[in-house]
PDB file of C-alpha atoms in Angstrom:
ATOM      1  CA  UNK A 235      37.871 -36.942  69.758  1.00  0.00           C
ATOM      2  CA  UNK A 236      36.206 -40.295  68.425  1.00  0.00           C
ATOM      3  CA  UNK A 237      37.075 -43.229  70.503  1.00  0.00           C
ATOM      4  CA  UNK A 238      35.530 -45.583  68.036  1.00  0.00           C
ATOM      5  CA  UNK A 239      36.247 -45.049  64.326  1.00  0.00           C
ATOM      6  CA  UNK A 240      34.805 -46.628  61.303  1.00  0.00           C
ATOM      7  CA  UNK A 241      37.170 -45.222  58.695  1.00  0.00           C
ATOM      8  CA  UNK A 242      35.177 -46.462  55.696  1.00  0.00           C
ATOM      9  CA  UNK A 243      31.908 -44.781  55.146  1.00  0.00           C
ATOM     10  CA  UNK A 244      30.910 -47.158  52.329  1.00  0.00           C
ATOM     11  CA  UNK A 245      31.671 -50.469  51.058  1.00  0.00           C
ATOM     12  CA  UNK A 246      30.553 -52.102  47.770  1.00  0.00           C
ATOM     13  CA  UNK A 247      30.530 -56.082  47.627  1.00  0.00           C
ATOM     14  CA  UNK A 248      29.346 -58.524  44.969  1.00  0.00           C
ATOM     15  CA  UNK A 249      26.747 -60.956  46.042  1.00  0.00           C
ATOM     16  CA  UNK A 250      28.289 -64.182  47.300  1.00  0.00           C
ATOM     17  CA  UNK A 251      31.621 -62.602  48.346  1.00  0.00           C
ATOM     18  CA  UNK A 252      32.831 -61.846  51.609  1.00  0.00           C
ATOM     19  CA  UNK A 253      32.126 -58.314  53.288  1.00  0.00           C
ATOM     20  CA  UNK A 254      34.551 -57.065  55.752  1.00  0.00           C
ATOM     21  CA  UNK A 255      33.859 -54.016  57.757  1.00  0.00           C
ATOM     22  CA  UNK A 256      36.260 -52.606  60.048  1.00  0.00           C
ATOM     23  CA  UNK A 257      36.298 -50.663  63.275  1.00  0.00           C
ATOM     24  CA  UNK A 258      39.153 -49.163  65.489  1.00  0.00           C
ATOM     25  CA  UNK A 259      39.127 -48.019  68.977  1.00  0.00           C
ATOM     26  CA  UNK A 260      41.439 -45.889  71.179  1.00  0.00           C
ATOM     27  CA  UNK A 261      40.041 -46.509  74.597  1.00  0.00           C
ATOM     28  CA  UNK A 262      41.959 -49.493  76.187  1.00  0.00           C
ATOM     29  CA  UNK A 263      39.317 -49.735  78.714  1.00  0.00           C
ATOM     30  CA  UNK A 264      36.571 -50.951  76.239  1.00  0.00           C
ATOM     31  CA  UNK A 265      35.987 -54.639  77.035  1.00  0.00           C
ATOM     32  CA  UNK A 266      32.570 -55.281  75.225  1.00  0.00           C
ATOM     33  CA  UNK A 267      31.994 -54.609  71.487  1.00  0.00           C
ATOM     34  CA  UNK A 268      28.628 -54.742  69.404  1.00  0.00           C
ATOM     35  CA  UNK A 269      27.675 -54.457  65.854  1.00  0.00           C
ATOM     36  CA  UNK A 270      24.372 -52.898  64.998  1.00  0.00           C
ATOM     37  CA  UNK A 271      22.653 -53.111  61.548  1.00  0.00           C
ATOM     38  CA  UNK A 272      20.410 -50.071  60.262  1.00  0.00           C
ATOM     39  CA  UNK A 273      18.069 -50.198  57.360  1.00  0.00           C
ATOM     40  CA  UNK A 274      16.672 -46.681  56.121  1.00  0.00           C
ATOM     41  CA  UNK A 275      13.986 -45.140  58.237  1.00  0.00           C
ATOM     42  CA  UNK A 276      14.389 -48.021  60.811  1.00  0.00           C
ATOM     43  CA  UNK A 277      16.119 -48.035  64.021  1.00  0.00           C
ATOM     44  CA  UNK A 278      19.422 -49.911  64.456  1.00  0.00           C
ATOM     45  CA  UNK A 279      19.087 -53.770  65.519  1.00  0.00           C
ATOM     46  CA  UNK A 280      21.702 -55.726  67.399  1.00  0.00           C
ATOM     47  CA  UNK A 281      23.553 -57.991  65.188  1.00  0.00           C
ATOM     48  CA  UNK A 282      26.636 -59.597  67.088  1.00  0.00           C
ATOM     49  CA  UNK A 283      28.740 -58.862  69.974  1.00  0.00           C
ATOM     50  CA  UNK A 284      32.166 -60.046  71.495  1.00  0.00           C
ATOM     51  CA  UNK A 285      33.659 -59.646  74.898  1.00  0.00           C
ATOM     52  CA  UNK A 286      37.450 -58.949  75.270  1.00  0.00           C
ATOM     53  CA  UNK A 287      37.965 -62.292  76.599  1.00  0.00           C
ATOM     54  CA  UNK A 288      37.371 -63.644  73.259  1.00  0.00           C
ATOM     55  CA  UNK A 289      38.990 -63.111  70.006  1.00  0.00           C
ATOM     56  CA  UNK A 290      36.237 -64.523  67.719  1.00  0.00           C
ATOM     57  CA  UNK A 291      32.303 -64.867  67.879  1.00  0.00           C
ATOM     58  CA  UNK A 292      30.193 -66.649  65.079  1.00  0.00           C
ATOM     59  CA  UNK A 293      26.538 -66.444  64.455  1.00  0.00           C
ATOM     60  CA  UNK A 294      25.750 -67.957  61.210  1.00  0.00           C
ATOM     61  CA  UNK A 295      26.945 -65.836  58.266  1.00  0.00           C
ATOM     62  CA  UNK A 296      28.488 -63.296  60.483  1.00  0.00           C
ATOM     63  CA  UNK A 297      31.640 -63.536  62.389  1.00  0.00           C
ATOM     64  CA  UNK A 298      33.287 -60.760  64.609  1.00  0.00           C
ATOM     65  CA  UNK A 299      37.212 -60.771  65.272  1.00  0.00           C
ATOM     66  CA  UNK A 300      38.841 -58.751  67.943  1.00  0.00           C
ATOM     67  CA  UNK A 301      42.517 -57.818  68.101  1.00  0.00           C
ATOM     68  CA  UNK A 302      43.079 -56.258  71.362  1.00  0.00           C
ATOM     69  CA  UNK A 303      46.654 -55.535  70.726  1.00  0.00           C
ATOM     70  CA  UNK A 304      45.636 -53.488  67.652  1.00  0.00           C
ATOM     71  CA  UNK A 305      42.573 -51.929  69.298  1.00  0.00           C
ATOM     72  CA  UNK A 306      40.765 -53.425  66.106  1.00  0.00           C
ATOM     73  CA  UNK A 307      37.678 -55.402  65.287  1.00  0.00           C
ATOM     74  CA  UNK A 308      36.065 -56.502  62.110  1.00  0.00           C
ATOM     75  CA  UNK A 309      32.995 -57.982  61.019  1.00  0.00           C
ATOM     76  CA  UNK A 310      32.983 -60.699  58.415  1.00  0.00           C
ATOM     77  CA  UNK A 311      29.809 -61.676  56.413  1.00  0.00           C
ATOM     78  CA  UNK A 312      29.973 -64.645  54.285  1.00  0.00           C
ATOM     79  CA  UNK A 313      28.330 -65.168  51.995  1.00  0.00           C
ATOM     80  CA  UNK A 314      27.060 -61.512  51.435  1.00  0.00           C
ATOM     81  CA  UNK A 315      23.358 -61.187  50.177  1.00  0.00           C
ATOM     82  CA  UNK A 316      21.532 -58.261  49.032  1.00  0.00           C
ATOM     83  CA  UNK A 317      19.478 -58.405  52.036  1.00  0.00           C
ATOM     84  CA  UNK A 318      22.677 -57.452  53.905  1.00  0.00           C
ATOM     85  CA  UNK A 319      22.818 -53.859  52.459  1.00  0.00           C
ATOM     86  CA  UNK A 320      22.450 -51.430  55.309  1.00  0.00           C
ATOM     87  CA  UNK A 321      24.537 -49.192  57.596  1.00  0.00           C
ATOM     88  CA  UNK A 322      26.645 -51.187  60.097  1.00  0.00           C
ATOM     89  CA  UNK A 323      27.582 -49.341  63.255  1.00  0.00           C
ATOM     90  CA  UNK A 324      30.209 -50.619  65.636  1.00  0.00           C
ATOM     91  CA  UNK A 325      29.730 -49.823  69.313  1.00  0.00           C
ATOM     92  CA  UNK A 326      32.007 -50.269  72.280  1.00  0.00           C
ATOM     93  CA  UNK A 327      31.432 -50.255  76.104  1.00  0.00           C
ATOM     94  CA  UNK A 328      33.789 -49.760  79.086  1.00  0.00           C
ATOM     95  CA  UNK A 329      31.649 -52.187  81.255  1.00  0.00           C
ATOM     96  CA  UNK A 330      29.883 -55.323  80.125  1.00  0.00           C
ATOM     97  CA  UNK A 331      26.240 -54.344  79.328  1.00  0.00           C
ATOM     98  CA  UNK A 332      26.903 -50.736  80.428  1.00  0.00           C
ATOM     99  CA  UNK A 333      24.993 -49.018  77.929  1.00  0.00           C
ATOM    100  CA  UNK A 334      25.175 -45.659  79.466  1.00  0.00           C
ATOM    101  CA  UNK A 335      28.726 -45.748  78.267  1.00  0.00           C
ATOM    102  CA  UNK A 336      27.987 -47.396  75.018  1.00  0.00           C
ATOM    103  CA  UNK A 337      30.128 -45.626  72.233  1.00  0.00           C
ATOM    104  CA  UNK A 338      29.018 -45.582  68.695  1.00  0.00           C
ATOM    105  CA  UNK A 339      31.351 -45.248  65.416  1.00  0.00           C
ATOM    106  CA  UNK A 340      29.940 -43.368  62.561  1.00  0.00           C
ATOM    107  CA  UNK A 341      29.022 -46.293  60.507  1.00  0.00           C
ATOM    108  CA  UNK A 342      29.861 -48.101  57.190  1.00  0.00           C
ATOM    109  CA  UNK A 343      27.259 -48.272  54.543  1.00  0.00           C
ATOM    110  CA  UNK A 344      27.151 -51.536  52.981  1.00  0.00           C
ATOM    111  CA  UNK A 345      25.643 -52.145  49.380  1.00  0.00           C
ATOM    112  CA  UNK A 346      25.634 -55.776  48.163  1.00  0.00           C
ATOM    113  CA  UNK A 347      24.881 -55.849  44.495  1.00  0.00           C
ATOM    114  CA  UNK A 348      24.207 -58.730  42.078  1.00  0.00           C
TER     115      UNK A 348
ATOM    116  CA  UNK B 259       4.681 -56.939  68.499  1.00  0.00           C
ATOM    117  CA  UNK B 260       5.201 -53.057  69.073  1.00  0.00           C
ATOM    118  CA  UNK B 261       8.672 -52.777  70.926  1.00  0.00           C
ATOM    119  CA  UNK B 262       9.760 -49.228  71.323  1.00  0.00           C
ATOM    120  CA  UNK B 263       7.496 -46.611  69.625  1.00  0.00           C
ATOM    121  CA  UNK B 264       8.456 -43.154  69.148  1.00  0.00           C
ATOM    122  CA  UNK B 265       6.478 -40.181  67.877  1.00  0.00           C
ATOM    123  CA  UNK B 266       6.408 -37.977  65.737  1.00  0.00           C
ATOM    124  CA  UNK B 267       8.365 -39.471  62.982  1.00  0.00           C
ATOM    125  CA  UNK B 268       9.103 -36.210  61.380  1.00  0.00           C
ATOM    126  CA  UNK B 269       8.819 -32.513  62.562  1.00  0.00           C
ATOM    127  CA  UNK B 270       9.974 -29.157  61.715  1.00  0.00           C
ATOM    128  CA  UNK B 271      10.449 -26.574  64.416  1.00  0.00           C
ATOM    129  CA  UNK B 272      11.274 -22.991  64.467  1.00  0.00           C
ATOM    130  CA  UNK B 273      14.250 -21.590  66.319  1.00  0.00           C
ATOM    131  CA  UNK B 274      12.948 -20.934  69.937  1.00  0.00           C
ATOM    132  CA  UNK B 275      10.071 -23.201  69.917  1.00  0.00           C
ATOM    133  CA  UNK B 276       9.587 -26.237  72.241  1.00  0.00           C
ATOM    134  CA  UNK B 277       8.377 -29.855  71.425  1.00  0.00           C
ATOM    135  CA  UNK B 278       8.434 -33.215  73.290  1.00  0.00           C
ATOM    136  CA  UNK B 279       9.434 -36.471  71.512  1.00  0.00           C
ATOM    137  CA  UNK B 280       7.373 -39.311  72.754  1.00  0.00           C
ATOM    138  CA  UNK B 281       8.884 -42.746  73.330  1.00  0.00           C
ATOM    139  CA  UNK B 282       7.043 -45.687  74.927  1.00  0.00           C
ATOM    140  CA  UNK B 283       8.073 -49.334  75.076  1.00  0.00           C
ATOM    141  CA  UNK B 284       5.858 -52.517  75.937  1.00  0.00           C
ATOM    142  CA  UNK B 285       8.570 -54.877  76.825  1.00  0.00           C
ATOM    143  CA  UNK B 286       8.774 -54.001  80.652  1.00  0.00           C
ATOM    144  CA  UNK B 287      12.341 -53.009  80.269  1.00  0.00           C
ATOM    145  CA  UNK B 288      13.941 -51.119  83.210  1.00  0.00           C
ATOM    146  CA  UNK B 289      16.464 -48.853  81.069  1.00  0.00           C
ATOM    147  CA  UNK B 290      15.484 -46.468  78.498  1.00  0.00           C
ATOM    148  CA  UNK B 291      17.761 -44.039  76.466  1.00  0.00           C
ATOM    149  CA  UNK B 292      17.719 -41.084  74.141  1.00  0.00           C
ATOM    150  CA  UNK B 293      20.307 -41.011  71.305  1.00  0.00           C
ATOM    151  CA  UNK B 294      20.792 -38.516  68.502  1.00  0.00           C
ATOM    152  CA  UNK B 295      22.579 -39.106  65.298  1.00  0.00           C
ATOM    153  CA  UNK B 296      24.084 -36.173  63.170  1.00  0.00           C
ATOM    154  CA  UNK B 297      24.843 -36.954  59.710  1.00  0.00           C
ATOM    155  CA  UNK B 298      28.170 -38.921  59.298  1.00  0.00           C
ATOM    156  CA  UNK B 299      28.587 -39.531  62.915  1.00  0.00           C
ATOM    157  CA  UNK B 300      27.605 -42.116  65.327  1.00  0.00           C
ATOM    158  CA  UNK B 301      24.825 -42.120  67.915  1.00  0.00           C
ATOM    159  CA  UNK B 302      25.468 -40.073  70.884  1.00  0.00           C
ATOM    160  CA  UNK B 303      23.600 -40.700  74.212  1.00  0.00           C
ATOM    161  CA  UNK B 304      21.397 -37.470  75.570  1.00  0.00           C
ATOM    162  CA  UNK B 305      19.961 -38.947  78.598  1.00  0.00           C
ATOM    163  CA  UNK B 306      19.165 -42.291  79.880  1.00  0.00           C
ATOM    164  CA  UNK B 307      16.974 -43.827  82.828  1.00  0.00           C
ATOM    165  CA  UNK B 308      17.510 -46.828  84.919  1.00  0.00           C
ATOM    166  CA  UNK B 309      13.952 -46.914  86.069  1.00  0.00           C
ATOM    167  CA  UNK B 310      10.871 -44.993  86.829  1.00  0.00           C
ATOM    168  CA  UNK B 311      11.715 -41.610  88.588  1.00  0.00           C
ATOM    169  CA  UNK B 312      15.336 -42.046  87.946  1.00  0.00           C
ATOM    170  CA  UNK B 313      17.105 -40.270  84.976  1.00  0.00           C
ATOM    171  CA  UNK B 314      20.736 -39.131  84.275  1.00  0.00           C
ATOM    172  CA  UNK B 315      22.828 -37.152  81.812  1.00  0.00           C
ATOM    173  CA  UNK B 316      24.685 -38.678  78.851  1.00  0.00           C
ATOM    174  CA  UNK B 317      27.208 -37.399  76.536  1.00  0.00           C
ATOM    175  CA  UNK B 318      25.292 -34.514  74.983  1.00  0.00           C
ATOM    176  CA  UNK B 319      22.364 -33.369  77.565  1.00  0.00           C
ATOM    177  CA  UNK B 320      22.316 -29.822  76.773  1.00  0.00           C
ATOM    178  CA  UNK B 321      19.175 -28.524  75.447  1.00  0.00           C
ATOM    179  CA  UNK B 322      17.086 -31.390  76.417  1.00  0.00           C
ATOM    180  CA  UNK B 323      15.098 -32.351  79.596  1.00  0.00           C
ATOM    181  CA  UNK B 324      13.642 -35.941  80.226  1.00  0.00           C
ATOM    182  CA  UNK B 325      11.279 -37.550  82.678  1.00  0.00           C
ATOM    183  CA  UNK B 326      10.462 -41.173  83.715  1.00  0.00           C
ATOM    184  CA  UNK B 327       7.196 -41.181  85.601  1.00  0.00           C
ATOM    185  CA  UNK B 328       6.281 -44.736  84.305  1.00  0.00           C
ATOM    186  CA  UNK B 329       8.087 -47.594  83.352  1.00  0.00           C
ATOM    187  CA  UNK B 330       6.781 -47.646  79.668  1.00  0.00           C
ATOM    188  CA  UNK B 331       7.278 -43.792  78.799  1.00  0.00           C
ATOM    189  CA  UNK B 332      10.363 -41.782  78.434  1.00  0.00           C
ATOM    190  CA  UNK B 333       9.499 -38.471  76.708  1.00  0.00           C
ATOM    191  CA  UNK B 334      12.449 -36.050  75.664  1.00  0.00           C
ATOM    192  CA  UNK B 335      11.695 -32.380  75.815  1.00  0.00           C
ATOM    193  CA  UNK B 336      13.479 -29.639  73.656  1.00  0.00           C
ATOM    194  CA  UNK B 337      12.694 -26.203  75.371  1.00  0.00           C
ATOM    195  CA  UNK B 338      14.170 -23.795  73.062  1.00  0.00           C
ATOM    196  CA  UNK B 339      14.906 -25.359  69.805  1.00  0.00           C
ATOM    197  CA  UNK B 340      18.392 -24.414  68.015  1.00  0.00           C
ATOM    198  CA  UNK B 341      19.528 -25.275  64.588  1.00  0.00           C
ATOM    199  CA  UNK B 342      22.196 -27.324  66.284  1.00  0.00           C
ATOM    200  CA  UNK B 343      19.328 -29.779  67.525  1.00  0.00           C
ATOM    201  CA  UNK B 344      18.534 -30.711  63.708  1.00  0.00           C
ATOM    202  CA  UNK B 345      19.324 -34.384  64.023  1.00  0.00           C
ATOM    203  CA  UNK B 346      17.762 -37.854  64.051  1.00  0.00           C
ATOM    204  CA  UNK B 347      16.702 -38.939  67.563  1.00  0.00           C
ATOM    205  CA  UNK B 348      16.385 -42.707  68.689  1.00  0.00           C
ATOM    206  CA  UNK B 349      14.694 -43.888  71.606  1.00  0.00           C
ATOM    207  CA  UNK B 350      15.880 -47.195  73.030  1.00  0.00           C
ATOM    208  CA  UNK B 351      15.233 -49.694  75.740  1.00  0.00           C
ATOM    209  CA  UNK B 352      16.893 -52.649  77.454  1.00  0.00           C
ATOM    210  CA  UNK B 353      15.968 -55.061  80.424  1.00  0.00           C
ATOM    211  CA  UNK B 354      19.274 -54.522  82.171  1.00  0.00           C
ATOM    212  CA  UNK B 355      22.797 -53.093  81.948  1.00  0.00           C
ATOM    213  CA  UNK B 356      23.619 -56.800  82.534  1.00  0.00           C
ATOM    214  CA  UNK B 357      26.015 -58.996  80.706  1.00  0.00           C
ATOM    215  CA  UNK B 358      26.522 -60.193  77.120  1.00  0.00           C
ATOM    216  CA  UNK B 359      23.017 -60.698  75.286  1.00  0.00           C
ATOM    217  CA  UNK B 360      21.467 -58.024  76.951  1.00  0.00           C
ATOM    218  CA  UNK B 361      20.155 -56.553  73.608  1.00  0.00           C
ATOM    219  CA  UNK B 362      19.308 -52.932  73.451  1.00  0.00           C
ATOM    220  CA  UNK B 363      16.215 -52.133  71.343  1.00  0.00           C
ATOM    221  CA  UNK B 364      15.838 -49.032  69.100  1.00  0.00           C
ATOM    222  CA  UNK B 365      12.705 -47.153  68.057  1.00  0.00           C
ATOM    223  CA  UNK B 366      12.558 -46.187  64.510  1.00  0.00           C
ATOM    224  CA  UNK B 367      13.800 -42.784  64.909  1.00  0.00           C
ATOM    225  CA  UNK B 368      12.234 -39.183  64.855  1.00  0.00           C
ATOM    226  CA  UNK B 369      13.764 -36.773  62.110  1.00  0.00           C
ATOM    227  CA  UNK B 370      13.795 -33.289  63.585  1.00  0.00           C
ATOM    228  CA  UNK B 371      14.678 -30.107  61.519  1.00  0.00           C
ATOM    229  CA  UNK B 372      15.055 -26.820  63.352  1.00  0.00           C
ATOM    230  CA  UNK B 373      14.711 -23.809  60.921  1.00  0.00           C
TER     231      UNK B 373
END
């Protein structure tokens, strides 16, 4: 029973365009959400997070949107760059910073092409 | 600028063999974790530790053991390797379970195949 779902295993986007990565969750107790980025042969690195008290958080080219009623969050990358090509994991926690309860999605592989 | 270091990076084990995945961090973090990632799946927590001498089970602890004798080291032990333990293993650490912004740092991963 996957509590965090990333239904698109892959996404291909042209350089300069917007990349939108989606994530759905089922547990209404989740109140803190994170996105991690992973390059091949490396560990995941933290990208951006959002608390359930917000519906948007922005950091440079990266924006995360949270729709609590739909139990859905999305990561927008604008403009997309070739260096953004990686696997992106959505993660959720039931307690802020409660990493022992951090649940990850299966990941979406983003390919940004010229 | 080492961060979280895990060894070995690749290993092939025969069924029934045992081995230890080593993990060390130089950031003086209290919290350390072991995750596994199976193909097409998200990371799943195996064990975690909130400080030296304290460990606890995560989501998928069966077939594994851990110890935390120092702040820096958190080895993961596989006693009787099984094909189901073929996976990529990630060690990670964080300062505290704290609040937003408390980043968890991952090692580069260890690819383990059990044949």
